[in-house]
CSV table of C-alpha atoms in Angstrom, one decimal:
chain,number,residue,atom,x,y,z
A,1,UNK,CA,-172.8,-252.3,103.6
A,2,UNK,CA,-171.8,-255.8,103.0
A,3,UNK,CA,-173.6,-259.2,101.4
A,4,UNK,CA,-173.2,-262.6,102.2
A,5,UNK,CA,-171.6,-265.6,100.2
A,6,UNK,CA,-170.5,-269.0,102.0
A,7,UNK,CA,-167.8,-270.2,100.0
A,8,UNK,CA,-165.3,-268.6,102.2
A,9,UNK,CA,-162.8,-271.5,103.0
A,10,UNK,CA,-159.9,-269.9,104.6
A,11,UNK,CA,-160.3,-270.3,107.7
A,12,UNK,CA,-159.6,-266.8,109.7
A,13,UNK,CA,-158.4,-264.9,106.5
A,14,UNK,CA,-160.2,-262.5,104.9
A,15,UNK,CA,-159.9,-263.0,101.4
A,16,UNK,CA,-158.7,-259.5,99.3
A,17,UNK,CA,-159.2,-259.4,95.6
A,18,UNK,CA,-156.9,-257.2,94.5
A,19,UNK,CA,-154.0,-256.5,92.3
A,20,UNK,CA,-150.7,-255.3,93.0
A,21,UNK,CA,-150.7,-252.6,90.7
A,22,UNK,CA,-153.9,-251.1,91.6
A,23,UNK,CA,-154.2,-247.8,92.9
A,24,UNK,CA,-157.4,-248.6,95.1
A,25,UNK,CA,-156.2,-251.8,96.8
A,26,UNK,CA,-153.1,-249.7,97.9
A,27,UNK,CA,-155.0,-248.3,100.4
A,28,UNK,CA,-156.7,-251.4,101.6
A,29,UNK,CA,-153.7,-253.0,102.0
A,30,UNK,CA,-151.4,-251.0,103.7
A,31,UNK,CA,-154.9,-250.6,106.4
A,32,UNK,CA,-154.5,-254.5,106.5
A,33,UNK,CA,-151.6,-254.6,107.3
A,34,UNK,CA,-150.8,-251.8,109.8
A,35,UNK,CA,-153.6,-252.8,111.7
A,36,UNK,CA,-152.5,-256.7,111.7
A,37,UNK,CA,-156.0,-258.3,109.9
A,38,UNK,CA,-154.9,-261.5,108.9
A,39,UNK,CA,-155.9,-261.5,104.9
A,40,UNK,CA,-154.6,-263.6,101.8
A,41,UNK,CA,-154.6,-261.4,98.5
A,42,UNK,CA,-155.9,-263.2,95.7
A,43,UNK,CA,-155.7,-262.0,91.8
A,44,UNK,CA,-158.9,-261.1,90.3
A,45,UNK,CA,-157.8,-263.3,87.8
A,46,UNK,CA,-158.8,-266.2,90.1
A,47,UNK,CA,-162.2,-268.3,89.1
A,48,UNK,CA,-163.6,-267.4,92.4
A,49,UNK,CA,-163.9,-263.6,91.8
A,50,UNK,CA,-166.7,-263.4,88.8
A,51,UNK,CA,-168.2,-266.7,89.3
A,52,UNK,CA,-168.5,-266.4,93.3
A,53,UNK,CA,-167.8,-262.7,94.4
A,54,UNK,CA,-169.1,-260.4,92.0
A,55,UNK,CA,-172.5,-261.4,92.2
A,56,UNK,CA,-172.3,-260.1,95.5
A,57,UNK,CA,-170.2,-256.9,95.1
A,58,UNK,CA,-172.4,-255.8,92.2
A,59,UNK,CA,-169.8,-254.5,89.7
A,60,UNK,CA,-166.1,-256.5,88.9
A,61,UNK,CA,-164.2,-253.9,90.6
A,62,UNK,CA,-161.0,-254.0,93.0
A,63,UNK,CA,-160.8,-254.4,96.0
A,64,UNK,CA,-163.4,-256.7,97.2
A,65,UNK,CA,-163.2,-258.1,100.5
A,66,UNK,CA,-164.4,-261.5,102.1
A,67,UNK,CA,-164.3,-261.4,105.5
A,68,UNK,CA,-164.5,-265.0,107.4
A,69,UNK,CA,-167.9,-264.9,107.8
A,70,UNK,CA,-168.4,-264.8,104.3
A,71,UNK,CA,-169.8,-260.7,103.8
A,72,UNK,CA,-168.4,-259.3,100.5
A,73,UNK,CA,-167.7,-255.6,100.8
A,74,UNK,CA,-166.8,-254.1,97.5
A,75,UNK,CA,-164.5,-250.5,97.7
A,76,UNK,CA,-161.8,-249.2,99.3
A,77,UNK,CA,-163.4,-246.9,101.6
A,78,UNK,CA,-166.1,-249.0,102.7
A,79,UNK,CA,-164.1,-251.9,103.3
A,80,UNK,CA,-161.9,-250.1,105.9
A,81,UNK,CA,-165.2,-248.4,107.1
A,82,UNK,CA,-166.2,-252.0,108.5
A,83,UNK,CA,-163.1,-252.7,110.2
A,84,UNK,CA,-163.1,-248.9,111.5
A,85,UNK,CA,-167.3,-249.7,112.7
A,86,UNK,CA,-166.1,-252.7,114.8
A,87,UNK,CA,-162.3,-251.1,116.5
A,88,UNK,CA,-163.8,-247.8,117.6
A,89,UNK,CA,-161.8,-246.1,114.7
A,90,UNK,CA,-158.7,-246.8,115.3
A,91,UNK,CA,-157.3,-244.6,112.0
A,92,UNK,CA,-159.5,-241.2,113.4
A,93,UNK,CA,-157.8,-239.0,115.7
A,94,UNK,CA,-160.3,-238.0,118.6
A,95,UNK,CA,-159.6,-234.4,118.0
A,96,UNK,CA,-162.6,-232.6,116.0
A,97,UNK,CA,-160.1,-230.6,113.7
A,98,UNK,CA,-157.9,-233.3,113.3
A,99,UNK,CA,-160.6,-235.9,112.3
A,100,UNK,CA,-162.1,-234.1,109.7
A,101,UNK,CA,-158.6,-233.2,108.3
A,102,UNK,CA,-157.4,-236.7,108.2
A,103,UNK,CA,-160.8,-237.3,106.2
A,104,UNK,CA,-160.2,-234.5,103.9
A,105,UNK,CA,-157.0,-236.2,103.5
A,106,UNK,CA,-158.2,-239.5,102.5
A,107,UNK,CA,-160.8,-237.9,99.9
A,108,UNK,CA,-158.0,-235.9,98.5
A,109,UNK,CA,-155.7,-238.8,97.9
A,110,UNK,CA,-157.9,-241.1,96.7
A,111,UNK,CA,-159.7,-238.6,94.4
A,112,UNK,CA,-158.2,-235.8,94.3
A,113,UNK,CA,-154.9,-237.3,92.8
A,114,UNK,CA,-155.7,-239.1,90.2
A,115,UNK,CA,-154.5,-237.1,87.4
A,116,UNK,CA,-150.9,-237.1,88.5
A,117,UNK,CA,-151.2,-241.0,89.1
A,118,UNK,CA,-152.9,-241.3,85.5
A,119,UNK,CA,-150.5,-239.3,83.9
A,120,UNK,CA,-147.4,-240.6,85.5
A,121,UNK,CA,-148.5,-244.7,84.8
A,122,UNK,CA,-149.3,-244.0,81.1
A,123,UNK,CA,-147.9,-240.9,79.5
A,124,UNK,CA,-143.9,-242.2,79.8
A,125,UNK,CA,-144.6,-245.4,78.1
A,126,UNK,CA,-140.9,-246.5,77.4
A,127,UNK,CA,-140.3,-246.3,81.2
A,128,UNK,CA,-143.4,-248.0,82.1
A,129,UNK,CA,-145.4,-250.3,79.3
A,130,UNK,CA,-143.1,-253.2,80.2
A,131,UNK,CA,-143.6,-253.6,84.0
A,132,UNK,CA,-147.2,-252.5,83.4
A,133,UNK,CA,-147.9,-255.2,80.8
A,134,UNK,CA,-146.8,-258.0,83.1
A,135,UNK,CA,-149.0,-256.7,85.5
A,136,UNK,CA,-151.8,-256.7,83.7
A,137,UNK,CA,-150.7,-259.7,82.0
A,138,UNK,CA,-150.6,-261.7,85.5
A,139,UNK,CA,-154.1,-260.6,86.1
A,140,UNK,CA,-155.3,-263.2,83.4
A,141,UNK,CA,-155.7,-267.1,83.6
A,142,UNK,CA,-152.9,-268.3,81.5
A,143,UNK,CA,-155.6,-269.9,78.9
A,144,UNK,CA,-157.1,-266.9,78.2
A,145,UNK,CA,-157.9,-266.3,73.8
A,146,UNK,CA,-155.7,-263.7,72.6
A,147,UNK,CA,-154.3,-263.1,76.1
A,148,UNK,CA,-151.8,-260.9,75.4
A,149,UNK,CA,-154.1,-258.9,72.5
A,150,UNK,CA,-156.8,-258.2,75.4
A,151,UNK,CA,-153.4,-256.8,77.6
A,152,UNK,CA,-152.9,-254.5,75.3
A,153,UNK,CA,-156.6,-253.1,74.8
A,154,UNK,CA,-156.7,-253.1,78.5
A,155,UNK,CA,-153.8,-250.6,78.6
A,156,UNK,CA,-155.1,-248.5,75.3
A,157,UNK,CA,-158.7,-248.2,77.2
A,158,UNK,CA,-156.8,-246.9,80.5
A,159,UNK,CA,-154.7,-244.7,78.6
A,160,UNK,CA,-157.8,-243.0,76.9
A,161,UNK,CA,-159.3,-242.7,80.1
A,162,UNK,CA,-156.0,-240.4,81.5
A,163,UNK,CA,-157.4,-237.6,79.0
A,164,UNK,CA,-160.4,-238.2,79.9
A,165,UNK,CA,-159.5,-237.2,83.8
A,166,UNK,CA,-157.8,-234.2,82.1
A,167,UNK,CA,-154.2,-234.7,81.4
A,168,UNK,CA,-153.7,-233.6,77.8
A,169,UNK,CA,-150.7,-232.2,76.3
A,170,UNK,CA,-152.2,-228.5,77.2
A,171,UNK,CA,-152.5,-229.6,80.8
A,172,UNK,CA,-149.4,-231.8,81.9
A,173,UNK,CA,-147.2,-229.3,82.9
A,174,UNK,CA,-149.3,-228.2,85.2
A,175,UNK,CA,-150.0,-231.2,86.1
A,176,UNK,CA,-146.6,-232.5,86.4
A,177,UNK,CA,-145.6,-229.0,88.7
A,178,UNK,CA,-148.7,-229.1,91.0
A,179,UNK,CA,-147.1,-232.8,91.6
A,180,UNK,CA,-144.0,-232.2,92.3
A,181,UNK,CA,-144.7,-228.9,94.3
A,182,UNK,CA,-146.6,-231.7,96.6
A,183,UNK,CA,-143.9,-234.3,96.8
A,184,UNK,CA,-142.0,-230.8,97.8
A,185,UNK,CA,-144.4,-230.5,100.5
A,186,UNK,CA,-144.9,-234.2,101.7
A,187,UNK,CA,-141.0,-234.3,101.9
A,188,UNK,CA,-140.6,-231.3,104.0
A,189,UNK,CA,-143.6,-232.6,106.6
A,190,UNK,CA,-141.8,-236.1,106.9
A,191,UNK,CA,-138.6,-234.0,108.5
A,192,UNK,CA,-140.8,-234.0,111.6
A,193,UNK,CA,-143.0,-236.9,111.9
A,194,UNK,CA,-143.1,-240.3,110.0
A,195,UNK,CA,-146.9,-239.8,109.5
A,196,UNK,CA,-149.6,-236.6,109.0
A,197,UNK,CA,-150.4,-236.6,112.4
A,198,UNK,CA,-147.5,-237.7,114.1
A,199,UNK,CA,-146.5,-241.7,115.0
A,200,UNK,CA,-149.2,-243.7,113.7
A,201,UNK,CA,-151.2,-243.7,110.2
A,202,UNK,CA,-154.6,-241.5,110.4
A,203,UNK,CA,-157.8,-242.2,107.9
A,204,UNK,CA,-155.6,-239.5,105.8
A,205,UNK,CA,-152.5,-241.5,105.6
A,206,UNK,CA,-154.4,-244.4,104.2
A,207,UNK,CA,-156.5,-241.7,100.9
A,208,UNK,CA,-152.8,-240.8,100.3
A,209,UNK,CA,-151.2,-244.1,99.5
A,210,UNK,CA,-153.4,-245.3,97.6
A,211,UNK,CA,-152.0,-242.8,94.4
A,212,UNK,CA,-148.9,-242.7,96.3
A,213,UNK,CA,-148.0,-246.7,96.3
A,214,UNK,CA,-149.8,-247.9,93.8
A,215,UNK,CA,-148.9,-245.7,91.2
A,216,UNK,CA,-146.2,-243.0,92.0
A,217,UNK,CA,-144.3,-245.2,94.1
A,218,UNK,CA,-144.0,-248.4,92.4
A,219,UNK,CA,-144.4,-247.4,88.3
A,220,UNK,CA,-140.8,-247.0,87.0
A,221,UNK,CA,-140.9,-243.6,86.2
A,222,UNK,CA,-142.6,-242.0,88.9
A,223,UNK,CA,-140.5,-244.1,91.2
A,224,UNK,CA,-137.8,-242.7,90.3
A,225,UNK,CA,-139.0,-239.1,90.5
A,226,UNK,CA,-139.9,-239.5,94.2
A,227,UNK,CA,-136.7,-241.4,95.1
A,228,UNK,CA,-134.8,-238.7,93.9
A,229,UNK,CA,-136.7,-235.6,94.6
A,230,UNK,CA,-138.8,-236.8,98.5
A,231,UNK,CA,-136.8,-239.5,99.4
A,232,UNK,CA,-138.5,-238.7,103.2
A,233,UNK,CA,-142.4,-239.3,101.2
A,234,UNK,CA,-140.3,-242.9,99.6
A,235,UNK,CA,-139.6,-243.8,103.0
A,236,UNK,CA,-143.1,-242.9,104.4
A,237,UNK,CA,-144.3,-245.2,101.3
A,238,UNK,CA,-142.3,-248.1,102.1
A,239,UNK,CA,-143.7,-247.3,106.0
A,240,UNK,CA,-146.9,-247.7,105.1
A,241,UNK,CA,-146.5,-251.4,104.4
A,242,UNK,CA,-145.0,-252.4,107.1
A,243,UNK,CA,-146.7,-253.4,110.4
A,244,UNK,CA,-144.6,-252.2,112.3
A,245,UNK,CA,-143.7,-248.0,113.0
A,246,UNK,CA,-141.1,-248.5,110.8
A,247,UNK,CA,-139.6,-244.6,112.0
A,248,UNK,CA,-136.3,-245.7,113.4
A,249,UNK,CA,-134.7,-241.9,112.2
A,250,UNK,CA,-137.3,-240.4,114.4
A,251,UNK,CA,-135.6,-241.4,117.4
A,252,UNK,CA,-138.0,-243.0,119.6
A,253,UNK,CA,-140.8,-241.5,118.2
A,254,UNK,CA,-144.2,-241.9,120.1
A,255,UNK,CA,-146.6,-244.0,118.4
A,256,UNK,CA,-149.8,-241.4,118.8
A,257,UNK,CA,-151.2,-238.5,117.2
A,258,UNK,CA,-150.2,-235.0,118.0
A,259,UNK,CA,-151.4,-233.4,120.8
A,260,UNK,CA,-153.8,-230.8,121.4
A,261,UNK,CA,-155.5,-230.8,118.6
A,262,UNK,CA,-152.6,-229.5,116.1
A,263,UNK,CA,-152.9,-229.1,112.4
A,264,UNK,CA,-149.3,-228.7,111.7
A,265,UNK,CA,-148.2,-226.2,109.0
A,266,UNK,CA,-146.3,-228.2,107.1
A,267,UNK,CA,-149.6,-229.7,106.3
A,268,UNK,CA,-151.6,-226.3,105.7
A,269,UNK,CA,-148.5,-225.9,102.6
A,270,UNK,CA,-149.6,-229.3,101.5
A,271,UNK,CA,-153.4,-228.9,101.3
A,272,UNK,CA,-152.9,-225.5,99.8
A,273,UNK,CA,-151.2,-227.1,96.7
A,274,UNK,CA,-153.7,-230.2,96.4
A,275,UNK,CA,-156.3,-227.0,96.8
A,276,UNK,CA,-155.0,-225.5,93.6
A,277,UNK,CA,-156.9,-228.4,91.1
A,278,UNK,CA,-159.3,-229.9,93.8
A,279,UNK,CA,-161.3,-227.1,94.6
A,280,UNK,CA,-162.3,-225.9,91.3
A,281,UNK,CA,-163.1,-229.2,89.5
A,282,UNK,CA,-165.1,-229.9,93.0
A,283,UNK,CA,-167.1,-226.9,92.8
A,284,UNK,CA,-167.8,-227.5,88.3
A,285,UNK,CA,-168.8,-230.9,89.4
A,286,UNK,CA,-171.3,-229.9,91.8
A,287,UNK,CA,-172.7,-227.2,89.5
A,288,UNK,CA,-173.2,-229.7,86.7
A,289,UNK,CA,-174.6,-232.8,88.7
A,290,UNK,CA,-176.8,-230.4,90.4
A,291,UNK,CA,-178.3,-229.2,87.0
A,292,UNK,CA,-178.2,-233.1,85.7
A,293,UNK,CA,-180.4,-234.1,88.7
A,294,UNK,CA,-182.5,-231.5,88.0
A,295,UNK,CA,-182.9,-232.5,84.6
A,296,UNK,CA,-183.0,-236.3,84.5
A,297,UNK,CA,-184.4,-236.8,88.2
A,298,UNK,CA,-183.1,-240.2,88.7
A,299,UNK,CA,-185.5,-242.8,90.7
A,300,UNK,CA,-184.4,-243.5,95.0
A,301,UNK,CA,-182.4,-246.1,94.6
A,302,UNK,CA,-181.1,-246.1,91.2
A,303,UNK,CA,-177.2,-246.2,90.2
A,304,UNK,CA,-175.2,-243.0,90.9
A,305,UNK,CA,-171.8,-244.8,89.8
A,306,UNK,CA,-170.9,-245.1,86.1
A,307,UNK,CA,-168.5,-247.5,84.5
A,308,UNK,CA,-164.4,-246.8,83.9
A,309,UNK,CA,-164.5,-244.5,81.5
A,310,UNK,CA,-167.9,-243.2,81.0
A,311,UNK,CA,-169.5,-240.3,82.9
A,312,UNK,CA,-172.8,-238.1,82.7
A,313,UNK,CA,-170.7,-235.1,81.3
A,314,UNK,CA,-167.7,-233.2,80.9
A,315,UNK,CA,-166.8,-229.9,82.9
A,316,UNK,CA,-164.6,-227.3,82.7
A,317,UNK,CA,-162.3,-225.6,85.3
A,318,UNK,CA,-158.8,-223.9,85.5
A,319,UNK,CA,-156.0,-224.4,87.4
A,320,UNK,CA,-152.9,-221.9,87.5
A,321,UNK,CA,-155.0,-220.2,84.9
A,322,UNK,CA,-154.9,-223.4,82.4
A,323,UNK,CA,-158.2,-225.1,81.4
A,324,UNK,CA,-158.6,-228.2,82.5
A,325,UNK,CA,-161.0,-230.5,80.9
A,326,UNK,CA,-162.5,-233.6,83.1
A,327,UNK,CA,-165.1,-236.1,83.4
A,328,UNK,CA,-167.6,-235.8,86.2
A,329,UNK,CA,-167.4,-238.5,88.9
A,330,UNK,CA,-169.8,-238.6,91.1
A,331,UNK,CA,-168.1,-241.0,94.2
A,332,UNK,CA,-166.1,-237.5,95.0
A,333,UNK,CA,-168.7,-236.2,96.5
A,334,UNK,CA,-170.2,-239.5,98.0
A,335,UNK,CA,-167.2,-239.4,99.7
A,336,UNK,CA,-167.1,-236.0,100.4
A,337,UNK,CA,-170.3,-236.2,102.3
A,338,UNK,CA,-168.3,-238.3,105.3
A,339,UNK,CA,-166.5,-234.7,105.3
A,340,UNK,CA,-169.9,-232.9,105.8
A,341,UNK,CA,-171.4,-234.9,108.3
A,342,UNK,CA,-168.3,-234.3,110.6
A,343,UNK,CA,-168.4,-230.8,110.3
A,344,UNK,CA,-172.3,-230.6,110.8
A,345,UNK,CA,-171.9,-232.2,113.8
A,346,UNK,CA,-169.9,-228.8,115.2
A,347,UNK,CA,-171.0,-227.0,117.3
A,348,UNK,CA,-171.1,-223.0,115.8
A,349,UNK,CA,-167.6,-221.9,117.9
A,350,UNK,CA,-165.5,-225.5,115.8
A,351,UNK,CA,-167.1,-224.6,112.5
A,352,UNK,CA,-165.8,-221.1,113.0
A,353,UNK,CA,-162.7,-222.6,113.6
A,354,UNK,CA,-162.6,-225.0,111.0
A,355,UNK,CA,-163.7,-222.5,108.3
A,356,UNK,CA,-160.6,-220.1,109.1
A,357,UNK,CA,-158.2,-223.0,109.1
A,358,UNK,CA,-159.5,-224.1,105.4
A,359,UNK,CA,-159.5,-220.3,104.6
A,360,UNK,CA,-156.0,-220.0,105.0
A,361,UNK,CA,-154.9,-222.9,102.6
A,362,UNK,CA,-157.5,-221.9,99.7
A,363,UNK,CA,-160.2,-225.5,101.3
A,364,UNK,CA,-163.0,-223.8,102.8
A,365,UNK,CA,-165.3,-224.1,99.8
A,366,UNK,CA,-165.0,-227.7,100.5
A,367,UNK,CA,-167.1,-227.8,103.5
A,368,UNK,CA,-170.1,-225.9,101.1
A,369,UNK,CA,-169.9,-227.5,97.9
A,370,UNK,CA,-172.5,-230.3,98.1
A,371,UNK,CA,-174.7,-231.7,96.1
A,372,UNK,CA,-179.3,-231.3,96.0
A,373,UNK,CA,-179.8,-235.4,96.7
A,374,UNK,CA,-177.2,-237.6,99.0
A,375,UNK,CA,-176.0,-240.6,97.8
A,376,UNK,CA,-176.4,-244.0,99.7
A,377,UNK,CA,-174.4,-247.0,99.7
A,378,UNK,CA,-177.1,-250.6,99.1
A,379,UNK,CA,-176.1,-253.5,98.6
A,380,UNK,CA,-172.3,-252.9,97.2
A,381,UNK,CA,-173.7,-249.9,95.1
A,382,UNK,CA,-173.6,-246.5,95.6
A,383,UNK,CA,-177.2,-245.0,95.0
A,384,UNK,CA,-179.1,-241.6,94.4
A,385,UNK,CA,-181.3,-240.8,97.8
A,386,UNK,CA,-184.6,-238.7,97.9
């Protein structure tokens, strides 16, 4: 999971590389702090992150993590993975439906949105070039040639790569109305509880504000948008950076999960929306990296993660009877195969069970669509198995 470097001076910290606007470190973050790790954030801008860090992480990406015994664990999930290994998973809810739900959560949020987040950030560019630009800006050492020249290439390259996750003008209204059907939904669950499972953050909470903060709740535009329309999923955003409950209009709220075992409804309306785009592009996806392992065979070992931007192919799929057109990525389904695992560790009578509840919200193809050969995590990089 993790490799060593010893150049890890602060003390007790853990060191997170990281940037504010970043959809991924969202995620890490708000884990950090409502769990109350002690971490400073540093800017990948800093001369510690390629010169030190990345040779260990394998691949410049955010966030990285340094814990204070010097292992550097490069990726959202993973990173929270290691803190989950060592507090007897604090984020998964002991019930089997609930845990594999909060997962499914967590894969949807951090995958399965990012064509809203994409679109939102760089398709309403008089909103949001400005704030983005001094993000980005920040990012680089203040001697940096043609500083703000490579800003701008950054943002063109990031902007290409939006189409490339399939918002184009044929697609962005349905885009933009799957979205806000979802805030719809988000809003209308937060009436009850102040998280998806009731008083505390589960593994799902944590997938969902990574698209959530770091794009949809922060950007100008998008802020805006769910201020005005789910000002209870604002509120939930802002609560998921606290460390504290943070659910004072709950009154007295308990601070655990829901009992029994319950998958509320309100969350059955919400996975049936996020079904409506996820489930088809999941399913194309597996059809074509199925044939492209076929084809190409790729060694043990070797990488199954391409760089921003570039991908093996292209797919098709439709959503509200539009065509989308997408790159293939293949970390879904790495991450999809923590979803697996749970459920093929059911016995026959919870798989039944689990099926029907998918059924009824358009998910259960989830639990089949899989790909020939699993994909490992060595050494900081995720890898083809036999």
């Amino acid at each position: 999971m993790a490799t060593k470097y010893s150049n890890n001076e602060d003390g007790g910290n853990h060191l997170l590389y990281a940037a504010p606007h970043s959809l991924y470190v969202g995620r890490v973050r708000s884990y950090l702090i409502k769990h109350n790790i002690k971490f400073e954030e540093r800017s990948i801008g800093h001369d510690s992150f390629r010169t030190e860090v990345v040779p260990f992480g394998k691949l410049p990406t955010i966030p990285t993590l340094v814990t204070p015994t010097g292992e550097v664990i490069r990726d959202g999930a993973a990173i929270i993975e290691y803190f989950e290994a060592a507090s007897n998973y604090r984020s998964y809810p002991k019930g089997p439906m609930q845990r594999l739900i909060s997962v499914l959560f967590d894969i949807l949020g951090a995958e399965g949105m990012r064509r809203p987040a994409m679109h939102y950030r760089w398709n309403f560019p008089e909103d949001n070039d400005d704030f983005l630009r001094y993000h980005f800006n920040s990012l680089m050492t203040p001697d940096t040639p043609d500083r703000m020249k490579k800003v701008e290439s950054v943002m063109e390259k990031l902007r290409a790569v939006t189409e490339l996750r399939g918002v184009s003008k044929d697609t962005k209204e349905v885009v933009e109305t799957l979205y806000l059907e979802l805030l719809d939904a988000l809003n209308n669950h937060f009436k009850f509880a102040p998280y998806l499972f009731g008083g505390r953050p589960c593994i799902g909470d944590f997938g969902l504000i990574a698209p959530l903060y770091g794009h949809l709740g922060r950007d100008p535009y998008p802020a805006q948008v769910m201020k005005k329309r789910a000002p209870r999923v604002y509120r939930w955003v802002e609560r998921m950076n606290r460390a504290d409950q943070d659910a004072p209009e709950y009154s007295d709220f308990r601070t655990g999960f829901f009992d029994d075992d319950e998958i509320p409804d309100t969350l059955l309306t919400v996975l049936r929306i996020l079904s409506q785009d996820f489930i088809p592009e999941t399913r194309e996806s597996a059809k074509f990296l199925n044939n492209w392992l076929s084809e190409t065979q790729p060694k043990k070992g070797s990488p199954a993660i391409f760089s921003l931007g570039l991908s093996p192919g292209t797919i098709d799929f439709q959503a509200r009877g539009i065509t989308i057109t997408a790159i293939v990525v293949p970390y879904r389904h790495f991450q999809l195969q923590r979803l697996h695992r749970i459920y093929d560790d059911f016995d026959a009578t919870q798989q039944k069970k689990v099926a029907k509840l998918l059924a009824s919200c358009g998910m259960e193809d989830v639990l089949e669509i899989r790909l020939e050969r699993l994909i490992d995590r060595y050494e900081n990089l995720e890898v083809w198995s036999d």
